[in-house]
PDB file of C-alpha atoms in Angstrom:
ATOM      1  CA  MET A   8     267.828 -64.106 -69.349  1.00 49.00           C
ATOM      2  CA  TYR A   9     266.601 -61.940 -66.691  1.00 52.00           C
ATOM      3  CA  ASN A  10     268.013 -58.913 -67.829  1.00 57.00           C
ATOM      4  CA  GLN A  11     266.278 -59.663 -70.907  1.00 55.00           C
ATOM      5  CA  VAL A  12     263.341 -60.221 -69.128  1.00 53.00           C
ATOM      6  CA  ARG A  13     263.679 -57.011 -67.041  1.00 60.00           C
ATOM      7  CA  LYS A  14     264.072 -54.568 -70.162  1.00 59.00           C
ATOM      8  CA  THR A  15     260.936 -55.811 -71.770  1.00 55.00           C
ATOM      9  CA  VAL A  16     258.734 -55.801 -68.841  1.00 60.00           C
ATOM     10  CA  LYS A  17     260.485 -52.224 -68.238  1.00 59.00           C
ATOM     11  CA  GLN A  18     259.397 -51.258 -72.185  1.00 58.00           C
ATOM     12  CA  LEU A  19     255.939 -52.845 -71.700  1.00 55.00           C
ATOM     13  CA  ILE A  20     255.165 -50.541 -68.546  1.00 59.00           C
ATOM     14  CA  LYS A  21     256.537 -47.417 -70.210  1.00 57.00           C
ATOM     15  CA  ASN A  22     254.226 -47.944 -73.031  1.00 52.00           C
ATOM     16  CA  ILE A  23     251.111 -47.852 -70.656  1.00 55.00           C
ATOM     17  CA  ARG A  24     250.007 -44.104 -70.826  1.00 55.00           C
ATOM     18  CA  TYR A  25     247.731 -43.720 -67.679  1.00 60.00           C
ATOM     19  CA  PRO A  26     247.863 -46.841 -65.634  1.00 77.00           C
ATOM     20  CA  LYS A  27     245.763 -47.690 -62.751  1.00 89.00           C
ATOM     21  CA  ARG A  28     247.411 -47.529 -59.592  1.00 95.00           C
ATOM     22  CA  ILE A  29     247.804 -50.316 -57.059  1.00 97.00           C
ATOM     23  CA  LEU A  30     246.463 -49.840 -53.409  1.00 98.00           C
ATOM     24  CA  VAL A  31     248.381 -51.151 -50.538  1.00 98.00           C
ATOM     25  CA  VAL A  32     247.820 -50.852 -47.008  1.00 98.00           C
ATOM     26  CA  ARG A  33     249.748 -52.127 -44.207  1.00 98.00           C
ATOM     27  CA  GLN A  34     249.315 -51.977 -40.313  1.00 98.00           C
ATOM     28  CA  SER A  35     251.221 -49.097 -39.119  1.00 97.00           C
ATOM     29  CA  ASP A  36     252.018 -50.744 -35.447  1.00 95.00           C
ATOM     30  CA  HIS A  37     252.507 -54.521 -36.818  1.00 95.00           C
ATOM     31  CA  GLN A  38     254.840 -55.424 -39.665  1.00 94.00           C
ATOM     32  CA  SER A  39     254.781 -52.139 -40.868  1.00 96.00           C
ATOM     33  CA  THR A  40     257.573 -52.772 -43.045  1.00 95.00           C
ATOM     34  CA  TYR A  41     256.235 -55.835 -44.505  1.00 94.00           C
ATOM     35  CA  ASN A  42     256.864 -56.388 -47.920  1.00 94.00           C
ATOM     36  CA  ASP A  43     259.739 -53.780 -48.025  1.00 94.00           C
ATOM     37  CA  TYR A  44     262.179 -55.594 -49.996  1.00 92.00           C
ATOM     38  CA  PHE A  45     259.771 -56.277 -52.751  1.00 94.00           C
ATOM     39  CA  LEU A  46     259.297 -52.636 -53.182  1.00 95.00           C
ATOM     40  CA  TYR A  47     262.989 -51.811 -52.935  1.00 93.00           C
ATOM     41  CA  TRP A  48     263.511 -55.076 -55.635  1.00 92.00           C
ATOM     42  CA  LEU A  49     261.216 -53.231 -57.856  1.00 92.00           C
ATOM     43  CA  SER A  50     262.763 -49.826 -57.575  1.00 92.00           C
ATOM     44  CA  GLN A  51     266.080 -51.253 -58.678  1.00 90.00           C
ATOM     45  CA  ASN A  52     264.590 -53.783 -61.771  1.00 89.00           C
ATOM     46  CA  PHE A  53     261.100 -51.961 -62.532  1.00 89.00           C
ATOM     47  CA  PRO A  54     261.358 -48.398 -61.354  1.00 87.00           C
ATOM     48  CA  GLU A  55     258.125 -47.638 -63.294  1.00 83.00           C
ATOM     49  CA  ALA A  56     256.367 -50.561 -62.009  1.00 89.00           C
ATOM     50  CA  ALA A  57     257.542 -49.218 -58.420  1.00 91.00           C
ATOM     51  CA  ASN A  58     255.998 -46.332 -59.027  1.00 90.00           C
ATOM     52  CA  LEU A  59     252.653 -47.936 -59.259  1.00 93.00           C
ATOM     53  CA  PHE A  60     252.203 -49.204 -55.681  1.00 96.00           C
ATOM     54  CA  GLU A  61     250.652 -46.788 -53.561  1.00 97.00           C
ATOM     55  CA  VAL A  62     250.936 -47.592 -49.598  1.00 98.00           C
ATOM     56  CA  HIS A  63     248.897 -46.587 -47.247  1.00 98.00           C
ATOM     57  CA  TYR A  64     248.738 -47.823 -43.390  1.00 98.00           C
ATOM     58  CA  LEU A  65     245.837 -48.555 -41.037  1.00 98.00           C
ATOM     59  CA  PRO A  66     244.293 -47.445 -39.129  1.00 97.00           C
ATOM     60  CA  GLY A  67     243.315 -43.948 -40.743  1.00 95.00           C
ATOM     61  CA  CYS A  68     243.619 -44.677 -44.033  1.00 96.00           C
ATOM     62  CA  LYS A  69     241.459 -42.240 -45.912  1.00 95.00           C
ATOM     63  CA  ILE A  70     240.884 -42.449 -49.766  1.00 96.00           C
ATOM     64  CA  THR A  71     238.812 -39.807 -51.706  1.00 93.00           C
ATOM     65  CA  ASN A  72     239.465 -40.686 -55.261  1.00 95.00           C
ATOM     66  CA  TRP A  73     238.866 -44.484 -55.809  1.00 97.00           C
ATOM     67  CA  GLU A  74     238.884 -44.049 -59.887  1.00 95.00           C
ATOM     68  CA  LYS A  75     242.563 -44.117 -60.286  1.00 95.00           C
ATOM     69  CA  TYR A  76     242.859 -47.596 -58.372  1.00 97.00           C
ATOM     70  CA  GLY A  77     242.912 -50.885 -60.480  1.00 96.00           C
ATOM     71  CA  LEU A  78     243.769 -53.282 -57.466  1.00 97.00           C
ATOM     72  CA  PHE A  79     243.933 -53.464 -53.589  1.00 98.00           C
ATOM     73  CA  LEU A  80     246.882 -55.846 -51.805  1.00 98.00           C
ATOM     74  CA  PRO A  81     245.969 -55.868 -47.988  1.00 98.00           C
ATOM     75  CA  TRP A  82     249.500 -56.771 -46.895  1.00 98.00           C
ATOM     76  CA  LEU A  83     247.923 -57.160 -43.262  1.00 97.00           C
ATOM     77  CA  GLN A  84     249.015 -60.426 -40.756  1.00 95.00           C
ATOM     78  CA  ASP A  85     246.901 -63.097 -40.831  1.00 96.00           C
ATOM     79  CA  PRO A  86     244.538 -64.020 -39.109  1.00 96.00           C
ATOM     80  CA  LEU A  87     243.325 -60.269 -39.388  1.00 97.00           C
ATOM     81  CA  LYS A  88     239.538 -60.770 -38.004  1.00 97.00           C
ATOM     82  CA  GLU A  89     240.814 -62.614 -35.087  1.00 97.00           C
ATOM     83  CA  ARG A  90     244.119 -60.929 -33.988  1.00 96.00           C
ATOM     84  CA  PHE A  91     243.392 -57.369 -34.972  1.00 97.00           C
ATOM     85  CA  PRO A  92     239.894 -56.434 -34.876  1.00 97.00           C
ATOM     86  CA  HIS A  93     240.093 -52.747 -35.133  1.00 97.00           C
ATOM     87  CA  ILE A  94     242.337 -52.999 -38.277  1.00 98.00           C
ATOM     88  CA  TYR A  95     239.889 -55.666 -39.843  1.00 98.00           C
ATOM     89  CA  GLN A  96     236.783 -53.619 -39.703  1.00 98.00           C
ATOM     90  CA  GLU A  97     238.331 -50.704 -41.442  1.00 98.00           C
ATOM     91  CA  ALA A  98     240.043 -52.984 -44.278  1.00 98.00           C
ATOM     92  CA  LYS A  99     236.418 -54.532 -44.842  1.00 98.00           C
ATOM     93  CA  GLN A 100     235.336 -50.777 -45.160  1.00 98.00           C
ATOM     94  CA  LEU A 101     238.050 -50.322 -47.735  1.00 98.00           C
ATOM     95  CA  GLU A 102     237.048 -53.671 -49.496  1.00 98.00           C
ATOM     96  CA  ALA A 103     233.458 -52.316 -49.388  1.00 98.00           C
ATOM     97  CA  LYS A 104     234.647 -49.519 -51.648  1.00 98.00           C
ATOM     98  CA  CYS A 105     236.606 -51.535 -53.779  1.00 98.00           C
ATOM     99  CA  LEU A 106     233.803 -53.915 -54.413  1.00 98.00           C
ATOM    100  CA  SER A 107     231.527 -50.971 -55.240  1.00 98.00           C
ATOM    101  CA  HIS A 108     234.343 -49.645 -57.623  1.00 97.00           C
ATOM    102  CA  LYS A 109     234.824 -53.096 -59.449  1.00 97.00           C
ATOM    103  CA  ILE A 110     238.867 -53.221 -58.243  1.00 98.00           C
ATOM    104  CA  PRO A 111     239.658 -56.542 -57.544  1.00 98.00           C
ATOM    105  CA  ILE A 112     241.368 -57.568 -54.107  1.00 98.00           C
ATOM    106  CA  ILE A 113     244.016 -60.103 -53.634  1.00 98.00           C
ATOM    107  CA  ASN A 114     243.262 -62.106 -50.506  1.00 98.00           C
ATOM    108  CA  PRO A 115     240.087 -60.413 -49.169  1.00 98.00           C
ATOM    109  CA  VAL A 116     240.513 -60.551 -45.300  1.00 98.00           C
ATOM    110  CA  ASP A 117     237.988 -62.835 -44.731  1.00 98.00           C
ATOM    111  CA  THR A 118     239.888 -65.425 -46.322  1.00 98.00           C
ATOM    112  CA  HIS A 119     242.890 -65.149 -44.002  1.00 97.00           C
ATOM    113  CA  SER A 120     240.839 -66.756 -40.842  1.00 98.00           C
ATOM    114  CA  ASN A 121     241.659 -69.998 -42.890  1.00 98.00           C
ATOM    115  CA  SER A 122     245.243 -69.698 -42.112  1.00 97.00           C
ATOM    116  CA  ILE A 123     244.407 -70.339 -38.477  1.00 98.00           C
ATOM    117  CA  LYS A 124     246.229 -73.593 -38.331  1.00 97.00           C
ATOM    118  CA  SER A 125     243.660 -75.695 -36.762  1.00 97.00           C
ATOM    119  CA  VAL A 126     241.342 -74.529 -39.614  1.00 98.00           C
ATOM    120  CA  ALA A 127     243.846 -74.994 -42.339  1.00 98.00           C
ATOM    121  CA  ALA A 128     244.874 -78.421 -41.037  1.00 98.00           C
ATOM    122  CA  LYS A 129     241.208 -79.708 -41.810  1.00 98.00           C
ATOM    123  CA  ILE A 130     240.748 -77.932 -45.021  1.00 98.00           C
ATOM    124  CA  ILE A 131     243.835 -78.910 -46.733  1.00 98.00           C
ATOM    125  CA  SER A 132     243.612 -82.438 -45.339  1.00 98.00           C
ATOM    126  CA  SER A 133     239.788 -82.658 -47.347  1.00 98.00           C
ATOM    127  CA  VAL A 134     242.127 -82.540 -50.561  1.00 98.00           C
ATOM    128  CA  GLY A 135     243.654 -85.828 -49.970  1.00 97.00           C
ATOM    129  CA  ILE A 136     247.345 -83.938 -48.332  1.00 98.00           C
ATOM    130  CA  ARG A 137     248.794 -85.002 -44.784  1.00 98.00           C
ATOM    131  CA  THR A 138     248.290 -82.719 -42.040  1.00 98.00           C
ATOM    132  CA  ALA A 139     249.287 -83.146 -38.184  1.00 98.00           C
ATOM    133  CA  GLN A 140     246.591 -83.986 -35.973  1.00 97.00           C
ATOM    134  CA  THR A 141     245.491 -80.486 -33.938  1.00 98.00           C
ATOM    135  CA  VAL A 142     243.514 -80.375 -31.157  1.00 97.00           C
ATOM    136  CA  LYS A 143     242.523 -76.694 -29.678  1.00 97.00           C
ATOM    137  CA  ILE A 144     243.426 -76.273 -25.920  1.00 98.00           C
ATOM    138  CA  ALA A 145     240.633 -74.452 -24.263  1.00 95.00           C
ATOM    139  CA  ASP A 146     240.849 -75.927 -20.976  1.00 97.00           C
ATOM    140  CA  ILE A 147     244.419 -76.129 -19.940  1.00 96.00           C
ATOM    141  CA  GLU A 148     243.947 -78.367 -16.857  1.00 96.00           C
ATOM    142  CA  ASP A 149     241.338 -80.956 -18.862  1.00 97.00           C
ATOM    143  CA  PHE A 150     243.946 -81.048 -21.671  1.00 97.00           C
ATOM    144  CA  LYS A 151     246.774 -82.044 -19.169  1.00 96.00           C
ATOM    145  CA  LYS A 152     244.545 -85.016 -18.237  1.00 96.00           C
ATOM    146  CA  THR A 153     243.526 -86.161 -21.321  1.00 97.00           C
ATOM    147  CA  LEU A 154     246.016 -84.955 -24.078  1.00 97.00           C
ATOM    148  CA  GLY A 155     243.094 -83.980 -26.635  1.00 96.00           C
ATOM    149  CA  GLY A 156     243.080 -87.526 -27.712  1.00 96.00           C
ATOM    150  CA  LEU A 157     247.193 -87.214 -28.899  1.00 97.00           C
ATOM    151  CA  GLU A 158     249.860 -89.764 -28.140  1.00 96.00           C
ATOM    152  CA  THR A 159     253.208 -88.565 -26.993  1.00 97.00           C
ATOM    153  CA  PRO A 160     255.441 -86.987 -28.577  1.00 97.00           C
ATOM    154  CA  PHE A 161     253.543 -83.905 -29.701  1.00 98.00           C
ATOM    155  CA  LEU A 162     254.053 -80.126 -30.032  1.00 98.00           C
ATOM    156  CA  ILE A 163     252.106 -77.140 -27.849  1.00 98.00           C
ATOM    157  CA  ARG A 164     251.707 -74.453 -30.444  1.00 97.00           C
ATOM    158  CA  GLU A 165     250.407 -71.219 -31.343  1.00 97.00           C
ATOM    159  CA  ASP A 166     246.948 -71.486 -33.546  1.00 97.00           C
ATOM    160  CA  TRP A 167     247.190 -67.897 -35.066  1.00 95.00           C
ATOM    161  CA  VAL A 168     250.707 -66.810 -35.198  1.00 91.00           C
ATOM    162  CA  HIS A 169     253.482 -67.760 -37.263  1.00 87.00           C
ATOM    163  CA  GLY A 170     257.030 -68.056 -36.487  1.00 80.00           C
ATOM    164  CA  SER A 171     256.308 -68.659 -32.553  1.00 85.00           C
ATOM    165  CA  LYS A 172     257.955 -71.056 -30.040  1.00 88.00           C
ATOM    166  CA  SER A 173     256.828 -74.555 -30.154  1.00 93.00           C
ATOM    167  CA  TYR A 174     257.683 -77.113 -27.219  1.00 96.00           C
ATOM    168  CA  LEU A 175     257.946 -80.699 -27.987  1.00 97.00           C
ATOM    169  CA  ILE A 176     256.223 -82.801 -25.336  1.00 97.00           C
ATOM    170  CA  GLN A 177     257.417 -86.359 -24.825  1.00 97.00           C
ATOM    171  CA  ASN A 178     255.676 -87.200 -21.761  1.00 95.00           C
ATOM    172  CA  ARG A 179     252.882 -85.576 -19.530  1.00 94.00           C
ATOM    173  CA  ASP A 180     255.187 -84.297 -17.059  1.00 94.00           C
ATOM    174  CA  GLU A 181     256.420 -81.688 -19.471  1.00 96.00           C
ATOM    175  CA  LEU A 182     253.571 -79.842 -19.708  1.00 97.00           C
ATOM    176  CA  ASP A 183     254.002 -78.383 -16.412  1.00 95.00           C
ATOM    177  CA  ARG A 184     256.891 -76.536 -17.783  1.00 95.00           C
ATOM    178  CA  VAL A 185     254.553 -74.857 -20.799  1.00 97.00           C
ATOM    179  CA  PRO A 186     254.290 -71.489 -20.181  1.00 96.00           C
ATOM    180  CA  PHE A 187     250.362 -71.548 -21.108  1.00 96.00           C
ATOM    181  CA  ASP A 188     249.895 -68.205 -20.164  1.00 94.00           C
ATOM    182  CA  GLU A 189     252.326 -67.036 -22.674  1.00 94.00           C
ATOM    183  CA  PHE A 190     250.072 -68.101 -25.355  1.00 95.00           C
ATOM    184  CA  ILE A 191     247.310 -66.273 -27.283  1.00 95.00           C
ATOM    185  CA  ALA A 192     245.637 -69.745 -28.688  1.00 96.00           C
ATOM    186  CA  PRO A 193     247.430 -72.866 -27.748  1.00 97.00           C
ATOM    187  CA  ILE A 194     246.861 -75.963 -29.590  1.00 98.00           C
ATOM    188  CA  GLY A 195     248.070 -79.625 -29.467  1.00 98.00           C
ATOM    189  CA  VAL A 196     249.830 -80.953 -32.716  1.00 98.00           C
ATOM    190  CA  GLU A 197     250.511 -84.316 -33.539  1.00 98.00           C
ATOM    191  CA  PHE A 198     255.048 -84.704 -33.702  1.00 97.00           C
ATOM    192  CA  ILE A 199     255.484 -86.287 -37.277  1.00 97.00           C
ATOM    193  CA  ASP A 200     259.162 -87.567 -37.550  1.00 96.00           C
ATOM    194  CA  THR A 201     260.402 -86.262 -40.732  1.00 97.00           C
ATOM    195  CA  LYS A 202     263.997 -86.549 -40.292  1.00 96.00           C
ATOM    196  CA  ASP A 203     265.542 -88.166 -43.401  1.00 95.00           C
ATOM    197  CA  GLU A 204     268.443 -91.097 -43.971  1.00 94.00           C
ATOM    198  CA  ASP A 205     271.107 -88.634 -43.577  1.00 95.00           C
ATOM    199  CA  GLY A 206     269.889 -87.300 -40.489  1.00 95.00           C
ATOM    200  CA  LEU A 207     268.701 -84.048 -41.644  1.00 97.00           C
ATOM    201  CA  TYR A 208     265.297 -82.124 -41.264  1.00 97.00           C
ATOM    202  CA  ARG A 209     263.901 -80.625 -44.517  1.00 97.00           C
ATOM    203  CA  LYS A 210     261.066 -77.863 -44.890  1.00 96.00           C
ATOM    204  CA  TYR A 211     260.664 -76.685 -48.459  1.00 97.00           C
ATOM    205  CA  ARG A 212     258.382 -73.783 -49.447  1.00 96.00           C
ATOM    206  CA  TYR A 213     256.109 -73.534 -52.192  1.00 97.00           C
ATOM    207  CA  PHE A 214     254.963 -69.941 -53.583  1.00 97.00           C
ATOM    208  CA  ALA A 215     251.333 -70.136 -55.111  1.00 98.00           C
ATOM    209  CA  ILE A 216     250.815 -67.198 -56.931  1.00 97.00           C
ATOM    210  CA  ALA A 217     247.269 -67.977 -58.411  1.00 97.00           C
ATOM    211  CA  ASP A 218     247.751 -70.997 -60.912  1.00 97.00           C
ATOM    212  CA  VAL A 219     251.433 -70.463 -60.979  1.00 96.00           C
ATOM    213  CA  GLY A 220     253.932 -72.354 -58.380  1.00 97.00           C
ATOM    214  CA  ILE A 221     257.065 -71.443 -57.790  1.00 96.00           C
ATOM    215  CA  PRO A 222     259.466 -73.266 -55.491  1.00 96.00           C
ATOM    216  CA  GLY A 223     261.133 -71.006 -53.127  1.00 94.00           C
ATOM    217  CA  PRO A 224     264.022 -71.816 -50.209  1.00 93.00           C
ATOM    218  CA  LEU A 225     264.404 -75.398 -49.111  1.00 95.00           C
ATOM    219  CA  MET A 226     265.913 -75.359 -45.388  1.00 94.00           C
ATOM    220  CA  LEU A 227     268.004 -78.160 -43.927  1.00 96.00           C
ATOM    221  CA  SER A 228     268.500 -78.579 -40.237  1.00 96.00           C
ATOM    222  CA  HIS A 229     269.899 -81.113 -37.769  1.00 95.00           C
ATOM    223  CA  ALA A 230     267.100 -79.991 -35.444  1.00 94.00           C
ATOM    224  CA  TRP A 231     263.124 -81.003 -35.824  1.00 93.00           C
ATOM    225  CA  GLU A 232     262.358 -77.352 -35.884  1.00 90.00           C
ATOM    226  CA  VAL A 233     263.569 -76.277 -39.068  1.00 90.00           C
ATOM    227  CA  ARG A 234     264.487 -72.554 -38.619  1.00 84.00           C
ATOM    228  CA  ASN A 235     266.365 -70.102 -40.760  1.00 77.00           C
ATOM    229  CA  ASN A 236     269.174 -69.801 -37.671  1.00 75.00           C
ATOM    230  CA  GLN A 237     269.505 -73.368 -37.473  1.00 79.00           C
ATOM    231  CA  ARG A 238     270.257 -74.318 -40.983  1.00 87.00           C
ATOM    232  CA  VAL A 239     272.712 -76.676 -42.478  1.00 90.00           C
ATOM    233  CA  LEU A 240     274.714 -74.434 -45.686  1.00 87.00           C
ATOM    234  CA  ALA A 241     277.577 -76.610 -46.600  1.00 91.00           C
ATOM    235  CA  GLU A 242     278.323 -76.804 -50.246  1.00 94.00           C
ATOM    236  CA  LYS A 243     276.429 -80.128 -50.832  1.00 95.00           C
ATOM    237  CA  GLN A 244     273.046 -78.740 -49.068  1.00 94.00           C
ATOM    238  CA  MET A 245     273.007 -75.441 -50.836  1.00 94.00           C
ATOM    239  CA  ALA A 246     273.273 -77.494 -54.071  1.00 96.00           C
ATOM    240  CA  GLU A 247     270.280 -79.582 -53.099  1.00 97.00           C
ATOM    241  CA  GLU A 248     268.686 -76.015 -52.165  1.00 96.00           C
ATOM    242  CA  ILE A 249     269.436 -74.553 -55.707  1.00 96.00           C
ATOM    243  CA  ALA A 250     268.124 -77.926 -57.844  1.00 97.00           C
ATOM    244  CA  TYR A 251     264.942 -77.211 -55.653  1.00 97.00           C
ATOM    245  CA  PHE A 252     264.381 -73.734 -56.238  1.00 96.00           C
ATOM    246  CA  SER A 253     265.799 -73.449 -59.853  1.00 96.00           C
ATOM    247  CA  GLY A 254     263.019 -76.429 -60.686  1.00 96.00           C
ATOM    248  CA  GLU A 255     259.185 -77.028 -60.625  1.00 97.00           C
ATOM    249  CA  ASP A 256     257.924 -78.388 -57.681  1.00 97.00           C
ATOM    250  CA  PRO A 257     256.922 -81.826 -57.761  1.00 98.00           C
ATOM    251  CA  ASN A 258     253.823 -81.295 -55.606  1.00 98.00           C
ATOM    252  CA  HIS A 259     252.532 -78.436 -57.719  1.00 98.00           C
ATOM    253  CA  GLN A 260     249.239 -79.992 -58.431  1.00 98.00           C
ATOM    254  CA  LYS A 261     248.253 -81.241 -54.843  1.00 98.00           C
ATOM    255  CA  LEU A 262     249.523 -77.443 -53.692  1.00 98.00           C
ATOM    256  CA  GLN A 263     246.924 -75.736 -55.982  1.00 98.00           C
ATOM    257  CA  LEU A 264     244.205 -77.739 -54.760  1.00 98.00           C
ATOM    258  CA  ALA A 265     244.940 -76.955 -51.051  1.00 98.00           C
ATOM    259  CA  ARG A 266     245.328 -73.358 -51.875  1.00 98.00           C
ATOM    260  CA  LYS A 267     242.264 -73.079 -53.778  1.00 98.00           C
ATOM    261  CA  ALA A 268     240.578 -75.201 -51.067  1.00 98.00           C
ATOM    262  CA  LEU A 269     241.555 -72.237 -48.915  1.00 98.00           C
ATOM    263  CA  GLY A 270     240.489 -69.652 -50.887  1.00 98.00           C
ATOM    264  CA  PHE A 271     243.721 -67.709 -51.409  1.00 98.00           C
ATOM    265  CA  ASP A 272     245.168 -65.921 -54.301  1.00 98.00           C
ATOM    266  CA  TYR A 273     248.660 -65.825 -53.322  1.00 97.00           C
ATOM    267  CA  MET A 274     250.379 -67.913 -50.366  1.00 97.00           C
ATOM    268  CA  ALA A 275     253.252 -69.832 -49.273  1.00 97.00           C
ATOM    269  CA  PHE A 276     253.022 -73.706 -47.885  1.00 97.00           C
ATOM    270  CA  ASP A 277     255.921 -74.889 -45.970  1.00 96.00           C
ATOM    271  CA  TYR A 278     256.390 -78.643 -46.247  1.00 98.00           C
ATOM    272  CA  SER A 279     258.145 -82.027 -45.409  1.00 98.00           C
ATOM    273  CA  TYR A 280     258.120 -85.734 -46.330  1.00 98.00           C
ATOM    274  CA  ASP A 281     256.991 -88.491 -44.071  1.00 96.00           C
ATOM    275  CA  ARG A 282     259.034 -91.422 -43.795  1.00 93.00           C
ATOM    276  CA  GLU A 283     257.044 -93.319 -46.439  1.00 95.00           C
ATOM    277  CA  GLY A 284     257.923 -90.409 -48.907  1.00 95.00           C
ATOM    278  CA  ASN A 285     253.934 -88.510 -48.335  1.00 96.00           C
ATOM    279  CA  ILE A 286     253.937 -84.775 -48.549  1.00 98.00           C
ATOM    280  CA  VAL A 287     253.297 -83.230 -45.145  1.00 98.00           C
ATOM    281  CA  VAL A 288     252.006 -79.696 -45.206  1.00 98.00           C
ATOM    282  CA  TRP A 289     252.799 -77.823 -41.858  1.00 96.00           C
ATOM    283  CA  GLU A 290     251.003 -74.770 -42.234  1.00 94.00           C
ATOM    284  CA  PRO A 291     249.559 -72.169 -45.283  1.00 96.00           C
ATOM    285  CA  ASN A 292     250.953 -68.393 -45.146  1.00 95.00           C
ATOM    286  CA  PRO A 293     249.397 -65.622 -47.063  1.00 96.00           C
ATOM    287  CA  PHE A 294     251.599 -63.310 -45.719  1.00 93.00           C
ATOM    288  CA  ALA A 295     254.607 -65.079 -46.810  1.00 89.00           C
ATOM    289  CA  VAL A 296     258.076 -63.340 -46.501  1.00 82.00           C
ATOM    290  CA  ILE A 297     259.945 -64.311 -49.642  1.00 80.00           C
ATOM    291  CA  TRP A 298     263.121 -64.984 -48.022  1.00 69.00           C
ATOM    292  CA  SER A 299     264.213 -64.546 -44.569  1.00 56.00           C
ATOM    293  CA  SER A 300     267.843 -64.619 -45.892  1.00 63.00           C
ATOM    294  CA  ARG A 301     269.327 -63.111 -49.076  1.00 71.00           C
ATOM    295  CA  LYS A 302     272.138 -64.755 -49.864  1.00 83.00           C
ATOM    296  CA  PRO A 303     273.914 -64.285 -53.429  1.00 89.00           C
ATOM    297  CA  TYR A 304     273.237 -67.843 -54.574  1.00 91.00           C
ATOM    298  CA  GLN A 305     269.568 -67.140 -53.973  1.00 91.00           C
ATOM    299  CA  MET A 306     268.909 -64.205 -56.051  1.00 91.00           C
ATOM    300  CA  PRO A 307     268.031 -65.903 -59.099  1.00 91.00           C
ATOM    301  CA  SER A 308     265.375 -67.321 -57.093  1.00 92.00           C
ATOM    302  CA  ILE A 309     264.306 -64.317 -55.747  1.00 92.00           C
ATOM    303  CA  ASN A 310     264.190 -62.636 -59.439  1.00 92.00           C
ATOM    304  CA  ARG A 311     262.078 -65.418 -60.350  1.00 93.00           C
ATOM    305  CA  ILE A 312     259.362 -65.453 -57.601  1.00 94.00           C
ATOM    306  CA  TYR A 313     259.347 -61.603 -57.442  1.00 94.00           C
ATOM    307  CA  THR A 314     259.115 -61.102 -61.391  1.00 93.00           C
ATOM    308  CA  ALA A 315     255.912 -63.649 -61.514  1.00 93.00           C
ATOM    309  CA  LEU A 316     254.451 -61.771 -58.396  1.00 95.00           C
ATOM    310  CA  LEU A 317     254.777 -58.693 -60.271  1.00 94.00           C
ATOM    311  CA  LYS A 318     253.129 -59.539 -63.722  1.00 92.00           C
ATOM    312  CA  PHE A 319     250.590 -61.391 -61.450  1.00 95.00           C
ATOM    313  CA  TYR A 320     249.721 -58.042 -59.502  1.00 95.00           C
ATOM    314  CA  LEU A 321     249.961 -56.152 -62.975  1.00 93.00           C
ATOM    315  CA  GLU A 322     247.509 -58.539 -64.511  1.00 92.00           C
ATOM    316  CA  ARG A 323     244.628 -58.589 -61.776  1.00 95.00           C
ATOM    317  CA  ALA A 324     245.185 -54.608 -62.116  1.00 94.00           C
ATOM    318  CA  ASN A 325     244.405 -55.087 -66.048  1.00 90.00           C
ATOM    319  CA  ILE A 326     247.828 -53.400 -66.541  1.00 85.00           C
ATOM    320  CA  SER A 327     248.715 -55.174 -69.826  1.00 70.00           C
ATOM    321  CA  ILE A 328     252.023 -57.286 -69.758  1.00 54.00           C
ATOM    322  CA  ASN A 329     253.373 -59.582 -71.910  1.00 44.00           C
ATOM    323  CA  THR A 330     252.835 -63.442 -70.295  1.00 34.00           C
ATOM    324  CA  ALA A 331     256.136 -64.544 -72.206  1.00 33.00           C
ATOM    325  CA  ALA A 332     258.359 -61.557 -71.363  1.00 40.00           C
ATOM    326  CA  ALA A 333     257.683 -62.192 -67.725  1.00 40.00           C
ATOM    327  CA  TYR A 334     258.666 -66.023 -67.413  1.00 34.00           C
ATOM    328  CA  GLY A 335     261.419 -65.422 -70.206  1.00 37.00           C
ATOM    329  CA  LYS A 336     259.773 -67.849 -72.699  1.00 34.00           C
TER     330      LYS A 336
END
């Protein structure tokens, strides 16, 4: 079925005589290769579409002919304004040009601030989804005395950075061993135990591509901090993951409400279930990596996500593509 979809989409793109191009900007000194695998996938599967993507880098991106663009993709690390203000200012200038030429923008950079964990937790909980109680740590010594109202155990995490180290605090004395000076914006976060009856922790990833929702990887681990390098990849667990990413996410409607509240066009959610069976969203990610590992059994899911993402970009750029073809219906 996928080969049939690929052939149909290739023919549709080929039939477009003078399509608009898609302007992409990345940051030259941070995550400069972001989405390289998507661009490679395009070159292998839809070379005509790959040629539509024009990649530039900040700082220093100069565009002279705005008439040729149909879409702007700021592939820039969130939260941009807070972490990289000089890049944010340049991106805002590009967005202003896009607005003046009526060029759509996917995830305008001002929305990136909504991915800050302390901000996102409040927004997501406002639509009825459980998130961990989160406390900003402005005064470290005061926090050590009051714990910001949190009860042990809790976590110390970065408010701004994805994938950074977390510290599980089970008693007050352990706070003295936390290297707070290495943090950019530390937060205290409620620890929610999501261990299942089989002794494993599960972290689901859901991709929200506008109104379309697609399950991604399901990671299972013996460790409470579920990371790719600690996942369990036995046959039973792989079968469970395949079943998840091959179907529809049961929390699609709830997660779409959260996406809209956050203001993102495209993003991923990482979530688990608490012991009462309620969904717990850990964080949103508008700078989502599709897969951190690409094993053969995962390729059907990668193809599904990337095909939907390509369809989304082409539609926003007003480049005609058959909806049914893109989903193999």
